[in-house]
Amino acid sequence: MKVLVTVKRVVDHNVKVRVKSDHSGVELDNVKMSINPFCEIAVEEAVRLKERGVATEVVAVSVGPAAAQEQLRAALAIGADRAILVETSETPGALAVAKLLKAVVEREDPQLVLLGKQAIDSDNNQTGQMLAALLDWPQGTFASAVDIAAQRAAVTREVDGGLQTVSLRLPAVVTVDLRLNEPRYTTLPSIMKAKKKPLDTLAASALGVSIETSLRTLRVEPPAERKGGVKVESVAQLVDKLKTEAKVI
Ligand code: AMP
């Protein structure tokens, strides 16, 4: 079974993001970029499926600039077999990414596509769902466990009330949540080995997909600064402040 796993290049989660002075987006110059944490979990899961003998090949795919090769190499160091970069200098929205991924799926013919549940830069939580809809494949979102057997995937999902398990006919799309696994640390030998693994680049324009977006970002604002806290002398004072200042009770 071939598994396709998606990898997005995002601002590293430890970076304090700064809004550009013209409010058109966030500052990316000289900022540390990393593999989206949920994508790292997806890659780890795909590699574990291969280690368990369930998957035969793991292909990592990213849509982004040439620099996204760095994140694909990180996926190869975790254990993916090969990688594909769909190169574009644009910043395609979720629907455009889903359309490009669909074109890759049609070329690669995987039985399972694993994505992160969410990219930590755009926080869309849409791409996996859109891809499943475009492919007309079953989808299991927010996966905290994935079991493959007899041409089906049992996906345990984290939902508000607890856990729900759905059984999907393969091929299927699964988006992964935080508790699915803990990605391994990559070792120097695996990083060196990853440098020799195949990484193909396709121009987004060669996939015959229009990545024009109907969305326009009007303005990006930083969140309001948090005011410093105060120490209260007593519970009575706290209750009073909650009533008169915060007005929450
Ligand atoms: P989003 O819908 O933007 O929150 O992203 C959900 C997931 O879709 C991410 O965790 C990735 O696995 C995948 N994804 C989104 N954008 C890209 C991209 N440019 N390249 C590869 N995968 C992506």
PDB file of C-alpha atoms and ligand atoms in Angstrom:
ATOM      1  CA  MET A   1       0.000   0.000   0.000  1.00  0.00           C
ATOM      2  CA  LYS A   2       1.368   3.381  -1.006  1.00  0.00           C
ATOM      3  CA  VAL A   3       0.893   6.237   1.479  1.00  0.00           C
ATOM      4  CA  LEU A   4       1.073   9.861   0.428  1.00  0.00           C
ATOM      5  CA  VAL A   5       1.805  12.284   3.255  1.00  0.00           C
ATOM      6  CA  THR A   6       1.661  16.059   3.025  1.00  0.00           C
ATOM      7  CA  VAL A   7       4.242  18.403   4.480  1.00  0.00           C
ATOM      8  CA  LYS A   8       3.783  22.151   4.824  1.00  0.00           C
ATOM      9  CA  ARG A   9       6.622  24.609   5.413  1.00  0.00           C
ATOM     10  CA  VAL A  10       5.556  26.983   8.195  1.00  0.00           C
ATOM     11  CA  VAL A  11       7.088  29.438  10.654  1.00  0.00           C
ATOM     12  CA  ASP A  12       8.625  27.376  13.461  1.00  0.00           C
ATOM     13  CA  HIS A  13       6.253  27.081  16.414  1.00  0.00           C
ATOM     14  CA  ASN A  14       8.837  28.591  18.778  1.00  0.00           C
ATOM     15  CA  VAL A  15       9.105  31.833  16.785  1.00  0.00           C
ATOM     16  CA  LYS A  16       7.243  34.873  18.061  1.00  0.00           C
ATOM     17  CA  VAL A  17       5.456  35.924  14.900  1.00  0.00           C
ATOM     18  CA  ARG A  18       5.620  39.611  13.901  1.00  0.00           C
ATOM     19  CA  VAL A  19       3.127  41.350  11.643  1.00  0.00           C
ATOM     20  CA  LYS A  20       4.660  43.218   8.674  1.00  0.00           C
ATOM     21  CA  SER A  21       4.642  46.995   8.991  1.00  0.00           C
ATOM     22  CA  ASP A  22       2.252  47.298   6.021  1.00  0.00           C
ATOM     23  CA  HIS A  23      -0.144  44.759   7.647  1.00  0.00           C
ATOM     24  CA  SER A  24      -0.141  42.602   4.516  1.00  0.00           C
ATOM     25  CA  GLY A  25       0.964  39.455   6.372  1.00  0.00           C
ATOM     26  CA  VAL A  26       3.573  38.216   8.819  1.00  0.00           C
ATOM     27  CA  GLU A  27       7.310  38.753   8.600  1.00  0.00           C
ATOM     28  CA  LEU A  28       9.043  35.760   7.010  1.00  0.00           C
ATOM     29  CA  ASP A  29      12.488  37.253   6.325  1.00  0.00           C
ATOM     30  CA  ASN A  30      15.203  35.621   8.461  1.00  0.00           C
ATOM     31  CA  VAL A  31      12.587  33.639  10.355  1.00  0.00           C
ATOM     32  CA  LYS A  32      13.164  29.973  11.237  1.00  0.00           C
ATOM     33  CA  MET A  33      10.879  27.774   9.143  1.00  0.00           C
ATOM     34  CA  SER A  34       9.996  24.175  10.008  1.00  0.00           C
ATOM     35  CA  ILE A  35       7.763  21.304   9.072  1.00  0.00           C
ATOM     36  CA  ASN A  36       4.201  21.952  10.330  1.00  0.00           C
ATOM     37  CA  PRO A  37       3.942  19.974  13.614  1.00  0.00           C
ATOM     38  CA  PHE A  38       0.776  18.111  12.543  1.00  0.00           C
ATOM     39  CA  CYS A  39       2.469  17.132   9.261  1.00  0.00           C
ATOM     40  CA  GLU A  40       5.397  15.751  11.269  1.00  0.00           C
ATOM     41  CA  ILE A  41       2.914  13.524  13.132  1.00  0.00           C
ATOM     42  CA  ALA A  42       1.423  12.446   9.780  1.00  0.00           C
ATOM     43  CA  VAL A  43       4.886  11.530   8.435  1.00  0.00           C
ATOM     44  CA  GLU A  44       5.702   9.613  11.631  1.00  0.00           C
ATOM     45  CA  GLU A  45       2.443   7.657  11.289  1.00  0.00           C
ATOM     46  CA  ALA A  46       3.115   6.846   7.636  1.00  0.00           C
ATOM     47  CA  VAL A  47       6.613   5.631   8.497  1.00  0.00           C
ATOM     48  CA  ARG A  48       5.251   3.503  11.376  1.00  0.00           C
ATOM     49  CA  LEU A  49       2.759   1.949   8.926  1.00  0.00           C
ATOM     50  CA  LYS A  50       5.712   1.030   6.741  1.00  0.00           C
ATOM     51  CA  GLU A  51       7.695  -0.328   9.681  1.00  0.00           C
ATOM     52  CA  ARG A  52       4.691  -2.508  10.617  1.00  0.00           C
ATOM     53  CA  GLY A  53       4.615  -3.872   7.072  1.00  0.00           C
ATOM     54  CA  VAL A  54       1.263  -2.228   6.269  1.00  0.00           C
ATOM     55  CA  ALA A  55       2.632   0.413   3.882  1.00  0.00           C
ATOM     56  CA  THR A  56       5.090  -0.430   1.135  1.00  0.00           C
ATOM     57  CA  GLU A  57       6.076   3.116   0.174  1.00  0.00           C
ATOM     58  CA  VAL A  58       5.789   6.535   1.817  1.00  0.00           C
ATOM     59  CA  VAL A  59       5.819   9.574  -0.466  1.00  0.00           C
ATOM     60  CA  ALA A  60       6.008  13.056   1.090  1.00  0.00           C
ATOM     61  CA  VAL A  61       4.505  15.980  -0.864  1.00  0.00           C
ATOM     62  CA  SER A  62       4.762  19.694  -0.305  1.00  0.00           C
ATOM     63  CA  VAL A  63       3.285  22.630  -2.177  1.00  0.00           C
ATOM     64  CA  GLY A  64       5.437  25.700  -1.786  1.00  0.00           C
ATOM     65  CA  PRO A  65       8.636  27.521  -2.701  1.00  0.00           C
ATOM     66  CA  ALA A  66      11.929  25.806  -3.574  1.00  0.00           C
ATOM     67  CA  ALA A  67      12.956  26.266   0.066  1.00  0.00           C
ATOM     68  CA  ALA A  68      10.271  23.736   1.079  1.00  0.00           C
ATOM     69  CA  GLN A  69      12.784  21.079  -0.021  1.00  0.00           C
ATOM     70  CA  GLU A  70      14.230  21.569   3.468  1.00  0.00           C
ATOM     71  CA  GLN A  71      10.990  20.325   5.092  1.00  0.00           C
ATOM     72  CA  LEU A  72      10.737  17.472   2.593  1.00  0.00           C
ATOM     73  CA  ARG A  73      14.285  16.410   3.538  1.00  0.00           C
ATOM     74  CA  ALA A  74      13.122  16.471   7.181  1.00  0.00           C
ATOM     75  CA  ALA A  75      10.287  14.100   6.211  1.00  0.00           C
ATOM     76  CA  LEU A  76      12.783  11.869   4.379  1.00  0.00           C
ATOM     77  CA  ALA A  77      14.958  11.837   7.511  1.00  0.00           C
ATOM     78  CA  ILE A  78      11.972  10.596   9.559  1.00  0.00           C
ATOM     79  CA  GLY A  79      11.725   7.747   7.063  1.00  0.00           C
ATOM     80  CA  ALA A  80       9.696   8.711   3.983  1.00  0.00           C
ATOM     81  CA  ASP A  81      11.051   6.967   0.860  1.00  0.00           C
ATOM     82  CA  ARG A  82      10.834   9.814  -1.619  1.00  0.00           C
ATOM     83  CA  ALA A  83       9.467  13.315  -1.927  1.00  0.00           C
ATOM     84  CA  ILE A  84       7.696  15.553  -4.418  1.00  0.00           C
ATOM     85  CA  LEU A  85       7.779  19.329  -4.327  1.00  0.00           C
ATOM     86  CA  VAL A  86       4.995  21.077  -6.203  1.00  0.00           C
ATOM     87  CA  GLU A  87       6.838  24.321  -6.637  1.00  0.00           C
ATOM     88  CA  THR A  88       5.093  27.668  -6.718  1.00  0.00           C
ATOM     89  CA  SER A  89       6.154  31.162  -5.784  1.00  0.00           C
ATOM     90  CA  GLU A  90       2.529  32.038  -4.973  1.00  0.00           C
ATOM     91  CA  THR A  91       0.976  31.306  -1.582  1.00  0.00           C
ATOM     92  CA  PRO A  92      -1.928  29.132  -2.654  1.00  0.00           C
ATOM     93  CA  GLY A  93      -5.018  28.961  -0.438  1.00  0.00           C
ATOM     94  CA  ALA A  94      -6.429  25.712   0.971  1.00  0.00           C
ATOM     95  CA  LEU A  95      -8.621  24.974  -2.062  1.00  0.00           C
ATOM     96  CA  ALA A  96      -5.753  25.523  -4.507  1.00  0.00           C
ATOM     97  CA  VAL A  97      -3.488  23.265  -2.410  1.00  0.00           C
ATOM     98  CA  ALA A  98      -6.219  20.624  -2.318  1.00  0.00           C
ATOM     99  CA  LYS A  99      -6.547  20.801  -6.129  1.00  0.00           C
ATOM    100  CA  LEU A 100      -2.782  20.465  -6.583  1.00  0.00           C
ATOM    101  CA  LEU A 101      -2.675  17.544  -4.131  1.00  0.00           C
ATOM    102  CA  LYS A 102      -5.538  15.906  -6.035  1.00  0.00           C
ATOM    103  CA  ALA A 103      -3.459  16.113  -9.214  1.00  0.00           C
ATOM    104  CA  VAL A 104      -0.532  14.472  -7.379  1.00  0.00           C
ATOM    105  CA  VAL A 105      -2.844  11.768  -5.997  1.00  0.00           C
ATOM    106  CA  GLU A 106      -4.030  11.024  -9.541  1.00  0.00           C
ATOM    107  CA  ARG A 107      -0.415  10.585 -10.675  1.00  0.00           C
ATOM    108  CA  GLU A 108       0.735   8.565  -7.668  1.00  0.00           C
ATOM    109  CA  ASP A 109      -2.374   6.472  -6.985  1.00  0.00           C
ATOM    110  CA  PRO A 110      -1.903   6.022  -3.203  1.00  0.00           C
ATOM    111  CA  GLN A 111      -4.312   4.017  -1.027  1.00  0.00           C
ATOM    112  CA  LEU A 112      -4.055   6.451   1.854  1.00  0.00           C
ATOM    113  CA  VAL A 113      -3.364  10.175   2.079  1.00  0.00           C
ATOM    114  CA  LEU A 114      -2.289  11.450   5.493  1.00  0.00           C
ATOM    115  CA  LEU A 115      -2.395  15.182   6.233  1.00  0.00           C
ATOM    116  CA  GLY A 116      -2.063  17.293   9.352  1.00  0.00           C
ATOM    117  CA  LYS A 117      -5.409  18.368  10.778  1.00  0.00           C
ATOM    118  CA  GLN A 118      -4.282  21.967  10.532  1.00  0.00           C
ATOM    119  CA  ALA A 119      -1.422  24.160   9.416  1.00  0.00           C
ATOM    120  CA  ILE A 120      -0.250  26.304  12.342  1.00  0.00           C
ATOM    121  CA  ASP A 121       0.263  29.363  10.127  1.00  0.00           C
ATOM    122  CA  SER A 122      -3.101  29.655   8.391  1.00  0.00           C
ATOM    123  CA  ASP A 123      -5.113  27.575  10.914  1.00  0.00           C
ATOM    124  CA  ASN A 124      -7.476  26.657   8.081  1.00  0.00           C
ATOM    125  CA  ASN A 125      -8.283  23.063   8.989  1.00  0.00           C
ATOM    126  CA  GLN A 126      -9.707  22.653   5.475  1.00  0.00           C
ATOM    127  CA  THR A 127      -7.196  21.092   3.109  1.00  0.00           C
ATOM    128  CA  GLY A 128      -7.780  17.419   4.012  1.00  0.00           C
ATOM    129  CA  GLN A 129     -11.548  17.808   3.912  1.00  0.00           C
ATOM    130  CA  MET A 130     -11.386  19.619   0.547  1.00  0.00           C
ATOM    131  CA  LEU A 131      -9.047  16.994  -0.889  1.00  0.00           C
ATOM    132  CA  ALA A 132     -11.396  14.168   0.187  1.00  0.00           C
ATOM    133  CA  ALA A 133     -14.343  16.006  -1.367  1.00  0.00           C
ATOM    134  CA  LEU A 134     -12.488  16.646  -4.653  1.00  0.00           C
ATOM    135  CA  LEU A 135     -11.391  13.003  -4.859  1.00  0.00           C
ATOM    136  CA  ASP A 136     -14.792  11.767  -3.639  1.00  0.00           C
ATOM    137  CA  TRP A 137     -12.938   9.581  -1.118  1.00  0.00           C
ATOM    138  CA  PRO A 138     -13.967   8.769   2.461  1.00  0.00           C
ATOM    139  CA  GLN A 139     -12.347  10.986   5.096  1.00  0.00           C
ATOM    140  CA  GLY A 140     -11.424  10.529   8.754  1.00  0.00           C
ATOM    141  CA  THR A 141     -10.442  13.790  10.430  1.00  0.00           C
ATOM    142  CA  PHE A 142      -8.726  14.539  13.793  1.00  0.00           C
ATOM    143  CA  ALA A 143      -7.294  11.012  14.007  1.00  0.00           C
ATOM    144  CA  SER A 144      -5.825   9.882  17.318  1.00  0.00           C
ATOM    145  CA  ALA A 145      -5.481   6.257  16.143  1.00  0.00           C
ATOM    146  CA  VAL A 146      -5.324   4.674  12.679  1.00  0.00           C
ATOM    147  CA  ASP A 147      -5.606   0.926  12.087  1.00  0.00           C
ATOM    148  CA  ILE A 148      -5.486  -0.519   8.606  1.00  0.00           C
ATOM    149  CA  ALA A 149      -6.890  -3.980   7.912  1.00  0.00           C
ATOM    150  CA  ALA A 150      -8.765  -5.704   5.107  1.00  0.00           C
ATOM    151  CA  GLN A 151      -8.810  -2.696   2.772  1.00  0.00           C
ATOM    152  CA  ARG A 152     -10.334  -0.483   5.470  1.00  0.00           C
ATOM    153  CA  ALA A 153      -8.980   2.154   7.842  1.00  0.00           C
ATOM    154  CA  ALA A 154     -10.401   2.339  11.370  1.00  0.00           C
ATOM    155  CA  VAL A 155      -9.875   5.940  12.413  1.00  0.00           C
ATOM    156  CA  THR A 156     -10.424   7.017  16.004  1.00  0.00           C
ATOM    157  CA  ARG A 157     -11.385  10.686  16.019  1.00  0.00           C
ATOM    158  CA  GLU A 158     -11.133  13.233  18.781  1.00  0.00           C
ATOM    159  CA  VAL A 159     -14.538  14.898  18.948  1.00  0.00           C
ATOM    160  CA  ASP A 160     -16.044  17.214  21.570  1.00  0.00           C
ATOM    161  CA  GLY A 161     -17.796  14.466  23.510  1.00  0.00           C
ATOM    162  CA  GLY A 162     -14.867  12.017  23.492  1.00  0.00           C
ATOM    163  CA  LEU A 163     -13.687   9.523  20.887  1.00  0.00           C
ATOM    164  CA  GLN A 164     -15.505   8.289  17.799  1.00  0.00           C
ATOM    165  CA  THR A 165     -14.246   5.472  15.570  1.00  0.00           C
ATOM    166  CA  VAL A 166     -15.144   5.447  11.891  1.00  0.00           C
ATOM    167  CA  SER A 167     -14.377   2.691   9.401  1.00  0.00           C
ATOM    168  CA  LEU A 168     -13.295   3.999   5.990  1.00  0.00           C
ATOM    169  CA  ARG A 169     -13.075   2.081   2.756  1.00  0.00           C
ATOM    170  CA  LEU A 170      -9.664   2.601   1.134  1.00  0.00           C
ATOM    171  CA  PRO A 171      -8.499   4.686  -0.650  1.00  0.00           C
ATOM    172  CA  ALA A 172      -9.154   7.334   1.976  1.00  0.00           C
ATOM    173  CA  VAL A 173      -7.995  10.672   3.333  1.00  0.00           C
ATOM    174  CA  VAL A 174      -7.034  10.942   7.015  1.00  0.00           C
ATOM    175  CA  THR A 175      -6.069  14.106   8.885  1.00  0.00           C
ATOM    176  CA  VAL A 176      -4.088  13.594  12.074  1.00  0.00           C
ATOM    177  CA  ASP A 177      -4.385  15.104  15.544  1.00  0.00           C
ATOM    178  CA  LEU A 178      -1.784  15.760  18.220  1.00  0.00           C
ATOM    179  CA  ARG A 179      -2.202  12.577  20.240  1.00  0.00           C
ATOM    180  CA  LEU A 180      -1.758  10.133  17.338  1.00  0.00           C
ATOM    181  CA  ASN A 181       1.952   9.643  18.053  1.00  0.00           C
ATOM    182  CA  GLU A 182       5.113  11.357  19.181  1.00  0.00           C
ATOM    183  CA  PRO A 183       7.425  11.922  16.210  1.00  0.00           C
ATOM    184  CA  ARG A 184      10.905  10.465  16.600  1.00  0.00           C
ATOM    185  CA  TYR A 185      14.042  12.555  16.820  1.00  0.00           C
ATOM    186  CA  THR A 186      15.973  12.251  13.612  1.00  0.00           C
ATOM    187  CA  THR A 187      19.541  11.019  13.921  1.00  0.00           C
ATOM    188  CA  LEU A 188      22.558  12.293  12.003  1.00  0.00           C
ATOM    189  CA  PRO A 189      22.775   9.061   9.931  1.00  0.00           C
ATOM    190  CA  SER A 190      19.083   9.375   8.964  1.00  0.00           C
ATOM    191  CA  ILE A 191      19.620  13.034   7.991  1.00  0.00           C
ATOM    192  CA  MET A 192      22.622  12.022   5.849  1.00  0.00           C
ATOM    193  CA  LYS A 193      20.649   9.169   4.283  1.00  0.00           C
ATOM    194  CA  ALA A 194      17.773  11.567   3.525  1.00  0.00           C
ATOM    195  CA  LYS A 195      20.099  13.696   1.375  1.00  0.00           C
ATOM    196  CA  LYS A 196      20.406  10.802  -1.068  1.00  0.00           C
ATOM    197  CA  LYS A 197      16.694   9.955  -1.293  1.00  0.00           C
ATOM    198  CA  PRO A 198      14.827  11.063  -4.451  1.00  0.00           C
ATOM    199  CA  LEU A 199      13.159  14.468  -4.359  1.00  0.00           C
ATOM    200  CA  ASP A 200      11.315  15.425  -7.564  1.00  0.00           C
ATOM    201  CA  THR A 201      10.136  18.906  -8.347  1.00  0.00           C
ATOM    202  CA  LEU A 202       7.046  19.658 -10.402  1.00  0.00           C
ATOM    203  CA  ALA A 203       5.966  23.152 -11.384  1.00  0.00           C
ATOM    204  CA  ALA A 204       2.468  23.815 -10.041  1.00  0.00           C
ATOM    205  CA  SER A 205       1.630  25.173 -13.504  1.00  0.00           C
ATOM    206  CA  ALA A 206       2.482  21.763 -15.040  1.00  0.00           C
ATOM    207  CA  LEU A 207      -0.346  20.108 -13.118  1.00  0.00           C
ATOM    208  CA  GLY A 208      -3.003  21.926 -15.134  1.00  0.00           C
ATOM    209  CA  VAL A 209      -4.692  23.329 -12.056  1.00  0.00           C
ATOM    210  CA  SER A 210      -5.823  26.912 -11.634  1.00  0.00           C
ATOM    211  CA  ILE A 211      -4.555  28.150  -8.284  1.00  0.00           C
ATOM    212  CA  GLU A 212      -6.263  31.506  -8.559  1.00  0.00           C
ATOM    213  CA  THR A 213      -7.889  32.374  -5.287  1.00  0.00           C
ATOM    214  CA  SER A 214     -11.182  34.079  -4.611  1.00  0.00           C
ATOM    215  CA  LEU A 215      -9.972  35.114  -1.159  1.00  0.00           C
ATOM    216  CA  ARG A 216      -8.111  38.351  -0.462  1.00  0.00           C
ATOM    217  CA  THR A 217      -6.404  39.184   2.822  1.00  0.00           C
ATOM    218  CA  LEU A 218      -7.489  42.684   3.700  1.00  0.00           C
ATOM    219  CA  ARG A 219      -5.320  43.355   6.724  1.00  0.00           C
ATOM    220  CA  VAL A 220      -3.368  41.375   9.292  1.00  0.00           C
ATOM    221  CA  GLU A 221      -3.387  42.626  12.895  1.00  0.00           C
ATOM    222  CA  PRO A 222      -1.432  41.264  15.866  1.00  0.00           C
ATOM    223  CA  PRO A 223      -3.556  40.101  18.807  1.00  0.00           C
ATOM    224  CA  ALA A 224      -4.193  42.728  21.508  1.00  0.00           C
ATOM    225  CA  GLU A 225      -1.357  42.947  24.043  1.00  0.00           C
ATOM    226  CA  ARG A 226      -2.209  41.195  27.303  1.00  0.00           C
ATOM    227  CA  LYS A 227      -2.330  43.515  30.284  1.00  0.00           C
ATOM    228  CA  GLY A 228      -0.270  42.512  33.319  1.00  0.00           C
ATOM    229  CA  GLY A 229      -2.121  40.677  36.089  1.00  0.00           C
ATOM    230  CA  VAL A 230      -2.636  41.855  39.670  1.00  0.00           C
ATOM    231  CA  LYS A 231      -2.484  39.987  42.957  1.00  0.00           C
ATOM    232  CA  VAL A 232      -5.672  40.128  44.993  1.00  0.00           C
ATOM    233  CA  GLU A 233      -5.704  40.085  48.788  1.00  0.00           C
ATOM    234  CA  SER A 234      -8.756  37.869  49.224  1.00  0.00           C
ATOM    235  CA  VAL A 235     -11.419  35.818  47.497  1.00  0.00           C
ATOM    236  CA  ALA A 236     -13.900  38.588  48.265  1.00  0.00           C
ATOM    237  CA  GLN A 237     -11.710  41.093  46.401  1.00  0.00           C
ATOM    238  CA  LEU A 238     -11.398  38.682  43.466  1.00  0.00           C
ATOM    239  CA  VAL A 239     -15.160  38.260  43.279  1.00  0.00           C
ATOM    240  CA  ASP A 240     -15.599  42.009  43.494  1.00  0.00           C
ATOM    241  CA  LYS A 241     -13.126  42.592  40.637  1.00  0.00           C
ATOM    242  CA  LEU A 242     -14.793  39.922  38.521  1.00  0.00           C
ATOM    243  CA  LYS A 243     -18.105  41.683  39.060  1.00  0.00           C
ATOM    244  CA  THR A 244     -17.109  45.314  38.729  1.00  0.00           C
ATOM    245  CA  GLU A 245     -14.044  45.290  36.422  1.00  0.00           C
ATOM    246  CA  ALA A 246     -14.202  42.124  34.309  1.00  0.00           C
ATOM    247  CA  LYS A 247     -18.001  42.061  34.443  1.00  0.00           C
ATOM    248  CA  VAL A 248     -17.999  38.293  33.959  1.00  0.00           C
ATOM    249  CA  ILE A 249     -20.236  37.427  36.914  1.00  0.00           C
TER     250      ILE A 249
HETATM  251  P1  AMP B   1      -4.846  23.687   6.561  1.00  0.00           P
HETATM  252  O1  AMP B   1      -6.125  23.219   5.959  1.00  0.00           O
HETATM  253  O2  AMP B   1      -4.212  24.825   5.796  1.00  0.00           O
HETATM  254  O3  AMP B   1      -4.988  23.999   8.041  1.00  0.00           O
HETATM  255  O4  AMP B   1      -3.800  22.489   6.431  1.00  0.00           O
HETATM  256  C1  AMP B   1      -4.119  21.179   6.840  1.00  0.00           C
HETATM  257  C2  AMP B   1      -3.056  20.233   6.345  1.00  0.00           C
HETATM  258  O5  AMP B   1      -3.047  20.245   4.920  1.00  0.00           O
HETATM  259  C3  AMP B   1      -1.628  20.574   6.744  1.00  0.00           C
HETATM  260  O6  AMP B   1      -1.286  20.076   8.027  1.00  0.00           O
HETATM  261  C4  AMP B   1      -0.838  19.868   5.650  1.00  0.00           C
HETATM  262  O7  AMP B   1      -0.688  18.492   5.937  1.00  0.00           O
HETATM  263  C5  AMP B   1      -1.727  20.050   4.430  1.00  0.00           C
HETATM  264  N1  AMP B   1      -1.284  21.237   3.677  1.00  0.00           N
HETATM  265  C6  AMP B   1      -1.798  22.480   3.709  1.00  0.00           C
HETATM  266  N2  AMP B   1      -1.093  23.314   2.915  1.00  0.00           N
HETATM  267  C7  AMP B   1      -0.089  22.563   2.376  1.00  0.00           C
HETATM  268  C8  AMP B   1       0.995  22.825   1.496  1.00  0.00           C
HETATM  269  N3  AMP B   1       1.213  24.032   0.978  1.00  0.00           N
HETATM  270  N4  AMP B   1       1.812  21.799   1.164  1.00  0.00           N
HETATM  271  C9  AMP B   1       1.607  20.565   1.669  1.00  0.00           C
HETATM  272  N5  AMP B   1       0.618  20.269   2.518  1.00  0.00           N
HETATM  273  C10 AMP B   1      -0.222  21.243   2.860  1.00  0.00           C
END
